[in-house]
């Protein structure tokens, strides 16, 4: 192998320590990548691959492929690599190349990973970006997450046989972008599958040595202080281990102090409603099941926040519903006060509008990646605070007033930023011209020279003329002497002693003076010195802000919370929600409840409200029958969503509601997305059901939608019945259960099993047509109407008629009377799905509220459906 250049050797050494990252190697104005990194990057980023040092004839380097990107455009490239799951190690020149003797020193300044991006190009505004630390062994499970763009950190730990299930639920809750795992967690296939396949989380395995108690505790004390470390459990080491290793990893990759990571939230099992990933997805809390879109989710309905901080917090409220009546009441009372005081609410919302992302701006300032513009944005955000504080003080008491008292208006910081920086500073902080005029006399002087260099020379010329009486005195400039004073021979005797002769010309002399040389130096170096001085002042400002990081983050937290409360209040007013009574009664009682999302998705269609009553003893389990499309699933989800909304402190879509706190909501709904993972639908269904039966308590709410559907009728019916018996029986589970089934045979359980009640969703038949009334009524459905619905769905009439015949035969064989279906076998039915839909839509249309244009559109749409 031919010899490497010293620089290439330096590269190899650094690369050796960062094998799993793509190394961005700074060379002048470019980041260069070599070898495999270059191949990967050129493929992923569409860059041209070249080779280096051809002329030097060094065969080794000749073969090394390379590609590069301009350093100032690196953010976008890094974002693309991170999005594809790569890590990027950034290697900078750590000394001034001009001052370097020989090879310029270089070092890794930061490793960007999916869980540690701070650049806004890679981050979603209304969503936290978490990096998780996970510890799992035979006794304990520890879980921690940190969002380094905001500093927000959470940690918890579990023990006992269900520790891993709890751990998985926390992963579903926070959906981290990246996770560091101890060997015990990394070897757990179920956990890995959840992380990598379902959550699309980047996994880092760390060796066991990185999970050691004394070291972990030391790290935590350093980062969060002794008090925070003291609050962590001593009887379960997993909390400290998971958090300690995470902090370690963040320090290793970020190579900074992370001063803004200063608030630690330790929470215990039982503090928040636990939801497994299945329930989260089925209930479509933050995204829809199929499209993975926000539109159509509960968050979409509830999120009318005005700030990115509020949007992130509201999402986390949805991910973490509360279990404490008093904590819920605190939020709920605040929402109620905002609902009541329309003018104040509107004013607050107006004041919140336009507040920038203080949390992430502060994160970037601590990181040193913030520019003048970021600081001015922060100031603009701070400028809103005093007014908000005042508005909150006007509330009679309670949580809103407390928030106001807690809100640090940060006027001193806003003032410092405003005094230091111009209103609209340039992008770069390295080139000067962003410090406000009048802030620093030296900056003003340098800028004066910089902008007025010629003028200064002219006035010096005039002053010298005056002083010496030499009328022909001129100040000139050439490359050899710089500035000089020229005096013609006729005035030679008037030249003062302080003039130093430099050059003799035919008809005159050229001189310099100390003053002139000083000025020359000033003029020529003003630009550099101004840039350096302004940068220095900027770093001082940055330090002032860094020192106040806790205050800024505290104010940001108040803004975020207020924004969430205002959003919930605004939605409650707009959608006509009621304030629920939330208590420990164990009763769920909803009058005229509606599905919060369905009613918003189809605002022109009338949503039929329904009651729900579930008691501790009576009505503990409801068997809901009715044909497909009747509205069973909608009805059950609606109840679950209302419980959830009540427990985050929101109003609910109903006339009145009383919600007894529920510790967990479980769902088993429809076909799962796991087919791709190689499990059959039935297998998935049964796994989910067994998880539910194992983990649910008598305080849980169970939504079981058509259990047993994936297997043969008798198997399915038997399983469904056994499951329902288990859930409803107070000696076994005794949980509140909504149980939709197409086996209307199960309705026989009412009366034999205490607490079980039959309901069905009413339909009417008119001739061969089925009309959905959407109203839940007591009693079981008489039959399944499967054939009518199939016809509505457009199954060819020959098939429909044949099905009818077969059904009649089967029922006769079973000794039951055939239902009264008119047999008009040969008549071709024209009322396919479209007509049913048209009738449905007409019935629901609220003609009184339609504008003429909407009416015309509706008519057009109906007509189109018929064709
Ligand atoms: P099922 O589970 O009984 O098959 P779904 O709950 O899926 O029925 O509901 C079928 C359709 O009826 C859905 O498109 C839904 O939007 C609509 N729907 C359900 N309940 C109502 C209601 N109370 N008011 C208006 N439309 C409803
Ligand atoms: Mg359904």
PDB file of N, CA, C and O in Angstrom, residues 504-560:
ATOM      1  N   UNK A 504      10.420  61.653  -2.109  1.00  0.00           N
ATOM      2  CA  UNK A 504      10.622  62.955  -2.729  1.00  0.00           C
ATOM      3  C   UNK A 504      10.209  62.864  -4.192  1.00  0.00           C
ATOM      4  O   UNK A 504      10.616  61.959  -4.903  1.00  0.00           O
ATOM      5  N   UNK A 505       9.398  63.835  -4.599  1.00  0.00           N
ATOM      6  CA  UNK A 505       8.955  63.850  -5.996  1.00  0.00           C
ATOM      7  C   UNK A 505       9.598  65.045  -6.698  1.00  0.00           C
ATOM      8  O   UNK A 505      10.274  65.847  -6.060  1.00  0.00           O
ATOM      9  N   UNK A 506       9.365  65.220  -7.988  1.00  0.00           N
ATOM     10  CA  UNK A 506       9.946  66.328  -8.732  1.00  0.00           C
ATOM     11  C   UNK A 506       9.492  67.657  -8.144  1.00  0.00           C
ATOM     12  O   UNK A 506      10.282  68.544  -7.871  1.00  0.00           O
ATOM     13  N   UNK A 507       8.204  67.784  -7.891  1.00  0.00           N
ATOM     14  CA  UNK A 507       7.742  69.102  -7.451  1.00  0.00           C
ATOM     15  C   UNK A 507       7.118  69.071  -6.047  1.00  0.00           C
ATOM     16  O   UNK A 507       6.294  69.905  -5.711  1.00  0.00           O
ATOM     17  N   UNK A 508       7.465  68.061  -5.268  1.00  0.00           N
ATOM     18  CA  UNK A 508       6.917  68.044  -3.911  1.00  0.00           C
ATOM     19  C   UNK A 508       7.499  66.914  -3.073  1.00  0.00           C
ATOM     20  O   UNK A 508       8.403  66.203  -3.488  1.00  0.00           O
ATOM     21  N   UNK A 509       6.935  66.778  -1.831  1.00  0.00           N
ATOM     22  CA  UNK A 509       7.364  65.705  -0.929  1.00  0.00           C
ATOM     23  C   UNK A 509       6.140  64.972  -0.401  1.00  0.00           C
ATOM     24  O   UNK A 509       5.070  65.556  -0.282  1.00  0.00           O
ATOM     25  N   UNK A 510       6.365  63.684  -0.085  1.00  0.00           N
ATOM     26  CA  UNK A 510       5.281  62.943   0.575  1.00  0.00           C
ATOM     27  C   UNK A 510       5.694  62.601   1.999  1.00  0.00           C
ATOM     28  O   UNK A 510       6.813  62.192   2.252  1.00  0.00           O
ATOM     29  N   UNK A 511       4.702  62.759   2.928  1.00  0.00           N
ATOM     30  CA  UNK A 511       4.979  62.517   4.355  1.00  0.00           C
ATOM     31  C   UNK A 511       3.921  61.556   4.925  1.00  0.00           C
ATOM     32  O   UNK A 511       2.844  61.372   4.365  1.00  0.00           O
ATOM     33  N   UNK A 512       4.292  61.031   6.066  1.00  0.00           N
ATOM     34  CA  UNK A 512       3.262  60.373   6.872  1.00  0.00           C
ATOM     35  C   UNK A 512       3.309  60.969   8.260  1.00  0.00           C
ATOM     36  O   UNK A 512       4.291  61.626   8.613  1.00  0.00           O
ATOM     37  N   UNK A 513       2.229  60.750   9.031  1.00  0.00           N
ATOM     38  CA  UNK A 513       2.266  61.137  10.451  1.00  0.00           C
ATOM     39  C   UNK A 513       1.750  59.942  11.251  1.00  0.00           C
ATOM     40  O   UNK A 513       1.111  59.042  10.699  1.00  0.00           O
ATOM     41  N   UNK A 514       2.038  59.973  12.522  1.00  0.00           N
ATOM     42  CA  UNK A 514       1.558  58.883  13.386  1.00  0.00           C
ATOM     43  C   UNK A 514       0.033  58.802  13.322  1.00  0.00           C
ATOM     44  O   UNK A 514      -0.551  57.731  13.174  1.00  0.00           O
ATOM     45  N   UNK A 515      -0.565  59.975  13.389  1.00  0.00           N
ATOM     46  CA  UNK A 515      -2.032  60.050  13.378  1.00  0.00           C
ATOM     47  C   UNK A 515      -2.598  59.421  12.109  1.00  0.00           C
ATOM     48  O   UNK A 515      -3.559  58.644  12.142  1.00  0.00           O
ATOM     49  N   UNK A 516      -1.919  59.748  10.997  1.00  0.00           N
ATOM     50  CA  UNK A 516      -2.394  59.229   9.716  1.00  0.00           C
ATOM     51  C   UNK A 516      -2.246  57.701   9.656  1.00  0.00           C
ATOM     52  O   UNK A 516      -3.117  56.994   9.163  1.00  0.00           O
ATOM     53  N   UNK A 517      -1.138  57.213  10.199  1.00  0.00           N
ATOM     54  CA  UNK A 517      -0.913  55.762  10.190  1.00  0.00           C
ATOM     55  C   UNK A 517      -1.945  55.051  11.071  1.00  0.00           C
ATOM     56  O   UNK A 517      -2.469  53.978  10.738  1.00  0.00           O
ATOM     57  N   UNK A 518      -2.269  55.665  12.237  1.00  0.00           N
ATOM     58  CA  UNK A 518      -3.285  55.077  13.116  1.00  0.00           C
ATOM     59  C   UNK A 518      -4.620  54.989  12.385  1.00  0.00           C
ATOM     60  O   UNK A 518      -5.311  53.978  12.428  1.00  0.00           O
ATOM     61  N   UNK A 519      -4.935  56.079  11.709  1.00  0.00           N
ATOM     62  CA  UNK A 519      -6.203  56.120  10.995  1.00  0.00           C
ATOM     63  C   UNK A 519      -6.217  55.064   9.891  1.00  0.00           C
ATOM     64  O   UNK A 519      -7.203  54.355   9.690  1.00  0.00           O
ATOM     65  N   UNK A 520      -5.087  54.976   9.204  1.00  0.00           N
ATOM     66  CA  UNK A 520      -4.984  53.991   8.130  1.00  0.00           C
ATOM     67  C   UNK A 520      -5.231  52.582   8.672  1.00  0.00           C
ATOM     68  O   UNK A 520      -5.993  51.793   8.121  1.00  0.00           O
ATOM     69  N   UNK A 521      -4.589  52.312   9.796  1.00  0.00           N
ATOM     70  CA  UNK A 521      -4.759  51.001  10.410  1.00  0.00           C
ATOM     71  C   UNK A 521      -6.232  50.760  10.746  1.00  0.00           C
ATOM     72  O   UNK A 521      -6.794  49.706  10.466  1.00  0.00           O
ATOM     73  N   UNK A 522      -6.844  51.814  11.325  1.00  0.00           N
ATOM     74  CA  UNK A 522      -8.259  51.713  11.676  1.00  0.00           C
ATOM     75  C   UNK A 522      -9.111  51.391  10.454  1.00  0.00           C
ATOM     76  O   UNK A 522      -9.963  50.511  10.483  1.00  0.00           O
ATOM     77  N   UNK A 523      -8.848  52.132   9.390  1.00  0.00           N
ATOM     78  CA  UNK A 523      -9.696  51.955   8.207  1.00  0.00           C
ATOM     79  C   UNK A 523      -9.525  50.559   7.627  1.00  0.00           C
ATOM     80  O   UNK A 523     -10.485  49.859   7.331  1.00  0.00           O
ATOM     81  N   UNK A 524      -8.257  50.167   7.509  1.00  0.00           N
ATOM     82  CA  UNK A 524      -8.024  48.882   6.858  1.00  0.00           C
ATOM     83  C   UNK A 524      -8.504  47.702   7.702  1.00  0.00           C
ATOM     84  O   UNK A 524      -8.916  46.683   7.182  1.00  0.00           O
ATOM     85  N   UNK A 525      -8.474  47.833   9.015  1.00  0.00           N
ATOM     86  CA  UNK A 525      -8.835  46.679   9.839  1.00  0.00           C
ATOM     87  C   UNK A 525     -10.223  46.802  10.448  1.00  0.00           C
ATOM     88  O   UNK A 525     -10.662  45.926  11.168  1.00  0.00           O
ATOM     89  N   UNK A 526     -10.902  47.931  10.153  1.00  0.00           N
ATOM     90  CA  UNK A 526     -12.193  48.181  10.811  1.00  0.00           C
ATOM     91  C   UNK A 526     -13.159  47.027  10.575  1.00  0.00           C
ATOM     92  O   UNK A 526     -13.839  46.569  11.493  1.00  0.00           O
ATOM     93  N   UNK A 527     -13.205  46.533   9.371  1.00  0.00           N
ATOM     94  CA  UNK A 527     -14.161  45.497   9.025  1.00  0.00           C
ATOM     95  C   UNK A 527     -13.930  44.244   9.873  1.00  0.00           C
ATOM     96  O   UNK A 527     -14.849  43.737  10.511  1.00  0.00           O
ATOM     97  N   UNK A 528     -12.662  43.800   9.920  1.00  0.00           N
ATOM     98  CA  UNK A 528     -12.356  42.618  10.713  1.00  0.00           C
ATOM     99  C   UNK A 528     -12.616  42.839  12.190  1.00  0.00           C
ATOM    100  O   UNK A 528     -13.177  41.986  12.867  1.00  0.00           O
ATOM    101  N   UNK A 529     -12.167  44.015  12.657  1.00  0.00           N
ATOM    102  CA  UNK A 529     -12.321  44.241  14.089  1.00  0.00           C
ATOM    103  C   UNK A 529     -13.781  44.391  14.470  1.00  0.00           C
ATOM    104  O   UNK A 529     -14.209  43.953  15.526  1.00  0.00           O
ATOM    105  N   UNK A 530     -14.531  45.023  13.595  1.00  0.00           N
ATOM    106  CA  UNK A 530     -15.958  45.171  13.884  1.00  0.00           C
ATOM    107  C   UNK A 530     -16.620  43.792  13.952  1.00  0.00           C
ATOM    108  O   UNK A 530     -17.365  43.489  14.879  1.00  0.00           O
ATOM    109  N   UNK A 531     -16.322  42.941  12.984  1.00  0.00           N
ATOM    110  CA  UNK A 531     -16.933  41.606  12.971  1.00  0.00           C
ATOM    111  C   UNK A 531     -16.580  40.858  14.243  1.00  0.00           C
ATOM    112  O   UNK A 531     -17.432  40.240  14.881  1.00  0.00           O
ATOM    113  N   UNK A 532     -15.298  40.927  14.640  1.00  0.00           N
ATOM    114  CA  UNK A 532     -14.869  40.197  15.831  1.00  0.00           C
ATOM    115  C   UNK A 532     -15.536  40.750  17.080  1.00  0.00           C
ATOM    116  O   UNK A 532     -16.005  39.991  17.939  1.00  0.00           O
ATOM    117  N   UNK A 533     -15.586  42.096  17.170  1.00  0.00           N
ATOM    118  CA  UNK A 533     -16.173  42.707  18.358  1.00  0.00           C
ATOM    119  C   UNK A 533     -17.674  42.413  18.441  1.00  0.00           C
ATOM    120  O   UNK A 533     -18.192  42.077  19.502  1.00  0.00           O
ATOM    121  N   UNK A 534     -18.345  42.515  17.321  1.00  0.00           N
ATOM    122  CA  UNK A 534     -19.792  42.236  17.349  1.00  0.00           C
ATOM    123  C   UNK A 534     -20.045  40.792  17.744  1.00  0.00           C
ATOM    124  O   UNK A 534     -20.966  40.482  18.495  1.00  0.00           O
ATOM    125  N   UNK A 535     -19.198  39.896  17.260  1.00  0.00           N
ATOM    126  CA  UNK A 535     -19.385  38.489  17.618  1.00  0.00           C
ATOM    127  C   UNK A 535     -19.169  38.289  19.117  1.00  0.00           C
ATOM    128  O   UNK A 535     -19.907  37.565  19.774  1.00  0.00           O
ATOM    129  N   UNK A 536     -18.168  38.998  19.616  1.00  0.00           N
ATOM    130  CA  UNK A 536     -17.874  38.938  21.043  1.00  0.00           C
ATOM    131  C   UNK A 536     -19.094  39.410  21.868  1.00  0.00           C
ATOM    132  O   UNK A 536     -19.494  38.780  22.846  1.00  0.00           O
ATOM    133  N   UNK A 537     -19.693  40.517  21.424  1.00  0.00           N
ATOM    134  CA  UNK A 537     -20.877  41.031  22.132  1.00  0.00           C
ATOM    135  C   UNK A 537     -22.027  40.047  22.026  1.00  0.00           C
ATOM    136  O   UNK A 537     -22.801  39.849  22.962  1.00  0.00           O
ATOM    137  N   UNK A 538     -22.101  39.400  20.874  1.00  0.00           N
ATOM    138  CA  UNK A 538     -23.148  38.402  20.657  1.00  0.00           C
ATOM    139  C   UNK A 538     -22.970  37.225  21.619  1.00  0.00           C
ATOM    140  O   UNK A 538     -23.929  36.758  22.222  1.00  0.00           O
ATOM    141  N   UNK A 539     -21.737  36.753  21.768  1.00  0.00           N
ATOM    142  CA  UNK A 539     -21.532  35.622  22.680  1.00  0.00           C
ATOM    143  C   UNK A 539     -21.828  36.028  24.116  1.00  0.00           C
ATOM    144  O   UNK A 539     -22.311  35.213  24.899  1.00  0.00           O
ATOM    145  N   UNK A 540     -21.567  37.305  24.435  1.00  0.00           N
ATOM    146  CA  UNK A 540     -21.913  37.755  25.792  1.00  0.00           C
ATOM    147  C   UNK A 540     -23.422  37.715  25.996  1.00  0.00           C
ATOM    148  O   UNK A 540     -23.914  37.285  27.031  1.00  0.00           O
ATOM    149  N   UNK A 541     -24.146  38.163  24.970  1.00  0.00           N
ATOM    150  CA  UNK A 541     -25.609  38.123  25.046  1.00  0.00           C
ATOM    151  C   UNK A 541     -26.073  36.671  25.179  1.00  0.00           C
ATOM    152  O   UNK A 541     -26.962  36.344  25.963  1.00  0.00           O
ATOM    153  N   UNK A 542     -25.433  35.805  24.397  1.00  0.00           N
ATOM    154  CA  UNK A 542     -25.803  34.388  24.447  1.00  0.00           C
ATOM    155  C   UNK A 542     -25.584  33.838  25.851  1.00  0.00           C
ATOM    156  O   UNK A 542     -26.418  33.115  26.378  1.00  0.00           O
ATOM    157  N   UNK A 543     -24.484  34.246  26.466  1.00  0.00           N
ATOM    158  CA  UNK A 543     -24.216  33.755  27.816  1.00  0.00           C
ATOM    159  C   UNK A 543     -25.282  34.251  28.793  1.00  0.00           C
ATOM    160  O   UNK A 543     -25.760  33.495  29.635  1.00  0.00           O
ATOM    161  N   UNK A 544     -25.662  35.523  28.647  1.00  0.00           N
ATOM    162  CA  UNK A 544     -26.712  36.062  29.514  1.00  0.00           C
ATOM    163  C   UNK A 544     -27.977  35.216  29.392  1.00  0.00           C
ATOM    164  O   UNK A 544     -28.622  34.894  30.388  1.00  0.00           O
ATOM    165  N   UNK A 545     -28.313  34.856  28.160  1.00  0.00           N
ATOM    166  CA  UNK A 545     -29.532  34.082  27.949  1.00  0.00           C
ATOM    167  C   UNK A 545     -29.367  32.652  28.482  1.00  0.00           C
ATOM    168  O   UNK A 545     -30.276  32.093  29.089  1.00  0.00           O
ATOM    169  N   UNK A 546     -28.196  32.075  28.266  1.00  0.00           N
ATOM    170  CA  UNK A 546     -27.951  30.722  28.769  1.00  0.00           C
ATOM    171  C   UNK A 546     -28.091  30.690  30.286  1.00  0.00           C
ATOM    172  O   UNK A 546     -28.629  29.742  30.844  1.00  0.00           O
ATOM    173  N   UNK A 547     -27.608  31.728  30.930  1.00  0.00           N
ATOM    174  CA  UNK A 547     -27.705  31.759  32.384  1.00  0.00           C
ATOM    175  C   UNK A 547     -29.165  31.811  32.834  1.00  0.00           C
ATOM    176  O   UNK A 547     -29.481  31.467  33.964  1.00  0.00           O
ATOM    177  N   UNK A 548     -30.040  32.265  31.936  1.00  0.00           N
ATOM    178  CA  UNK A 548     -31.449  32.408  32.308  1.00  0.00           C
ATOM    179  C   UNK A 548     -32.302  31.281  31.730  1.00  0.00           C
ATOM    180  O   UNK A 548     -33.517  31.389  31.657  1.00  0.00           O
ATOM    181  N   UNK A 549     -31.648  30.193  31.327  1.00  0.00           N
ATOM    182  CA  UNK A 549     -32.383  29.152  30.600  1.00  0.00           C
ATOM    183  C   UNK A 549     -33.570  28.613  31.399  1.00  0.00           C
ATOM    184  O   UNK A 549     -34.663  28.413  30.864  1.00  0.00           O
ATOM    185  N   UNK A 550     -33.401  28.456  32.702  1.00  0.00           N
ATOM    186  CA  UNK A 550     -34.488  27.910  33.516  1.00  0.00           C
ATOM    187  C   UNK A 550     -35.682  28.856  33.542  1.00  0.00           C
ATOM    188  O   UNK A 550     -36.829  28.420  33.475  1.00  0.00           O
ATOM    189  N   UNK A 551     -35.395  30.142  33.625  1.00  0.00           N
ATOM    190  CA  UNK A 551     -36.496  31.120  33.621  1.00  0.00           C
ATOM    191  C   UNK A 551     -37.253  31.083  32.295  1.00  0.00           C
ATOM    192  O   UNK A 551     -38.481  31.091  32.262  1.00  0.00           O
ATOM    193  N   UNK A 552     -36.497  31.056  31.193  1.00  0.00           N
ATOM    194  CA  UNK A 552     -37.155  31.072  29.884  1.00  0.00           C
ATOM    195  C   UNK A 552     -37.995  29.812  29.693  1.00  0.00           C
ATOM    196  O   UNK A 552     -39.147  29.868  29.256  1.00  0.00           O
ATOM    197  N   UNK A 553     -37.417  28.668  30.064  1.00  0.00           N
ATOM    198  CA  UNK A 553     -38.168  27.422  29.882  1.00  0.00           C
ATOM    199  C   UNK A 553     -39.403  27.400  30.785  1.00  0.00           C
ATOM    200  O   UNK A 553     -40.433  26.855  30.413  1.00  0.00           O
ATOM    201  N   UNK A 554     -39.284  27.997  31.974  1.00  0.00           N
ATOM    202  CA  UNK A 554     -40.432  28.072  32.875  1.00  0.00           C
ATOM    203  C   UNK A 554     -41.560  28.890  32.254  1.00  0.00           C
ATOM    204  O   UNK A 554     -42.735  28.496  32.287  1.00  0.00           O
ATOM    205  N   UNK A 555     -41.208  30.025  31.664  1.00  0.00           N
ATOM    206  CA  UNK A 555     -42.215  30.872  31.031  1.00  0.00           C
ATOM    207  C   UNK A 555     -42.820  30.157  29.830  1.00  0.00           C
ATOM    208  O   UNK A 555     -44.039  30.192  29.600  1.00  0.00           O
ATOM    209  N   UNK A 556     -41.964  29.452  29.082  1.00  0.00           N
ATOM    210  CA  UNK A 556     -42.455  28.714  27.923  1.00  0.00           C
ATOM    211  C   UNK A 556     -43.466  27.654  28.354  1.00  0.00           C
ATOM    212  O   UNK A 556     -44.483  27.433  27.679  1.00  0.00           O
ATOM    213  N   UNK A 557     -43.218  27.026  29.487  1.00  0.00           N
ATOM    214  CA  UNK A 557     -44.132  25.990  29.976  1.00  0.00           C
ATOM    215  C   UNK A 557     -45.496  26.586  30.318  1.00  0.00           C
ATOM    216  O   UNK A 557     -46.537  25.983  30.033  1.00  0.00           O
ATOM    217  N   UNK A 558     -45.486  27.779  30.903  1.00  0.00           N
ATOM    218  CA  UNK A 558     -46.764  28.432  31.226  1.00  0.00           C
ATOM    219  C   UNK A 558     -47.514  28.776  29.932  1.00  0.00           C
ATOM    220  O   UNK A 558     -48.724  28.540  29.810  1.00  0.00           O
ATOM    221  N   UNK A 559     -46.791  29.319  28.968  1.00  0.00           N
ATOM    222  CA  UNK A 559     -47.421  29.664  27.689  1.00  0.00           C
ATOM    223  C   UNK A 559     -48.030  28.417  27.060  1.00  0.00           C
ATOM    224  O   UNK A 559     -49.170  28.425  26.583  1.00  0.00           O
ATOM    225  N   UNK A 560     -47.272  27.322  27.072  1.00  0.00           N
ATOM    226  CA  UNK A 560     -47.751  26.087  26.461  1.00  0.00           C
ATOM    227  C   UNK A 560     -49.036  25.620  27.133  1.00  0.00           C
ATOM    228  O   UNK A 560     -50.019  25.269  26.473  1.00  0.00           O
TER     229      UNK A 560
END
